[in-house]
Amino acid sequence: QFVRRQQVLQLYRRVLRAIREVPAEQDRRYLKDWARGEFERNKGATDEDAIRMMITQGNMQLQELQRTLKLAKS
């Protein structure tokens, strides 16, 4: 359980760092509120399989955001 908590916190930090790279203030605010809401909504989850799936899904969404930002910069 401790390891999962660390993974979730690490994912949250990485998401927030990626959001800082978004150029438009309004988009940054929206994404930050969305991310906070998603993590808050799922903070009571206890099923290990569900948590693992949410972490995987979160990592995929983070990668998509990073890819989009990279494309926007080039």
Tab-separated table of C-alpha atoms in Angstrom:
chain	number	residue	atom	x	y	z
A	1	GLN	CA	0.000	0.000	0.000
A	2	PHE	CA	2.870	2.364	0.806
A	3	VAL	CA	4.430	1.706	-2.600
A	4	ARG	CA	1.137	2.441	-4.374
A	5	ARG	CA	0.797	5.706	-2.475
A	6	GLN	CA	4.281	6.721	-3.585
A	7	GLN	CA	3.442	5.844	-7.189
A	8	VAL	CA	0.270	7.925	-7.072
A	9	LEU	CA	2.045	10.930	-5.534
A	10	GLN	CA	4.849	10.655	-8.075
A	11	LEU	CA	2.320	10.536	-10.923
A	12	TYR	CA	0.494	13.580	-9.521
A	13	ARG	CA	3.729	15.567	-9.320
A	14	ARG	CA	4.704	14.600	-12.864
A	15	VAL	CA	1.275	15.628	-14.147
A	16	LEU	CA	1.511	19.022	-12.439
A	17	ARG	CA	5.014	19.566	-13.826
A	18	ALA	CA	3.819	18.747	-17.335
A	19	ILE	CA	0.863	21.113	-16.961
A	20	ARG	CA	3.279	23.954	-16.157
A	21	GLU	CA	4.556	23.648	-19.727
A	22	VAL	CA	1.140	24.456	-21.230
A	23	PRO	CA	1.440	27.920	-22.786
A	24	ALA	CA	-2.090	29.267	-22.217
A	25	GLU	CA	-2.980	30.287	-18.660
A	26	GLN	CA	-6.633	29.309	-19.044
A	27	ASP	CA	-5.682	25.840	-20.337
A	28	ARG	CA	-3.188	25.389	-17.492
A	29	ARG	CA	-5.851	26.277	-14.937
A	30	TYR	CA	-8.372	23.912	-16.536
A	31	LEU	CA	-5.906	21.011	-16.666
A	32	LYS	CA	-4.755	21.598	-13.106
A	33	ASP	CA	-8.342	21.621	-11.826
A	34	TRP	CA	-9.122	18.517	-13.872
A	35	ALA	CA	-6.092	16.631	-12.531
A	36	ARG	CA	-6.817	17.639	-8.937
A	37	GLY	CA	-10.439	16.570	-9.356
A	38	GLU	CA	-9.497	13.171	-10.772
A	39	PHE	CA	-7.053	12.440	-7.958
A	40	GLU	CA	-9.516	13.681	-5.319
A	41	ARG	CA	-12.342	11.629	-6.780
A	42	ASN	CA	-10.291	8.438	-6.605
A	43	LYS	CA	-8.456	8.987	-3.331
A	44	GLY	CA	-10.732	6.602	-1.441
A	45	ALA	CA	-10.045	3.684	-3.786
A	46	THR	CA	-8.831	0.562	-1.988
A	47	ASP	CA	-8.956	-2.186	-4.628
A	48	GLU	CA	-5.342	-2.889	-5.648
A	49	ASP	CA	-6.258	-3.875	-9.207
A	50	ALA	CA	-8.334	-0.728	-9.694
A	51	ILE	CA	-5.536	1.447	-8.301
A	52	ARG	CA	-2.985	-0.222	-10.578
A	53	MET	CA	-5.280	0.352	-13.564
A	54	MET	CA	-5.800	4.030	-12.636
A	55	ILE	CA	-2.024	4.545	-12.326
A	56	THR	CA	-1.509	2.970	-15.749
A	57	GLN	CA	-4.262	5.096	-17.256
A	58	GLY	CA	-2.826	8.216	-15.621
A	59	ASN	CA	0.619	7.473	-17.030
A	60	MET	CA	-0.846	7.048	-20.517
A	61	GLN	CA	-2.681	10.382	-20.239
A	62	LEU	CA	0.514	12.039	-19.004
A	63	GLN	CA	2.448	10.662	-21.966
A	64	GLU	CA	-0.235	11.950	-24.327
A	65	LEU	CA	-0.034	15.417	-22.759
A	66	GLN	CA	3.761	15.395	-23.038
A	67	ARG	CA	3.575	14.319	-26.691
A	68	THR	CA	1.068	17.065	-27.445
A	69	LEU	CA	3.242	19.690	-25.762
A	70	LYS	CA	6.304	18.469	-27.661
A	71	LEU	CA	4.428	18.723	-30.965
A	72	ALA	CA	3.172	22.207	-30.106
A	73	LYS	CA	6.716	23.410	-29.453
A	74	SER	CA	8.074	22.119	-32.779
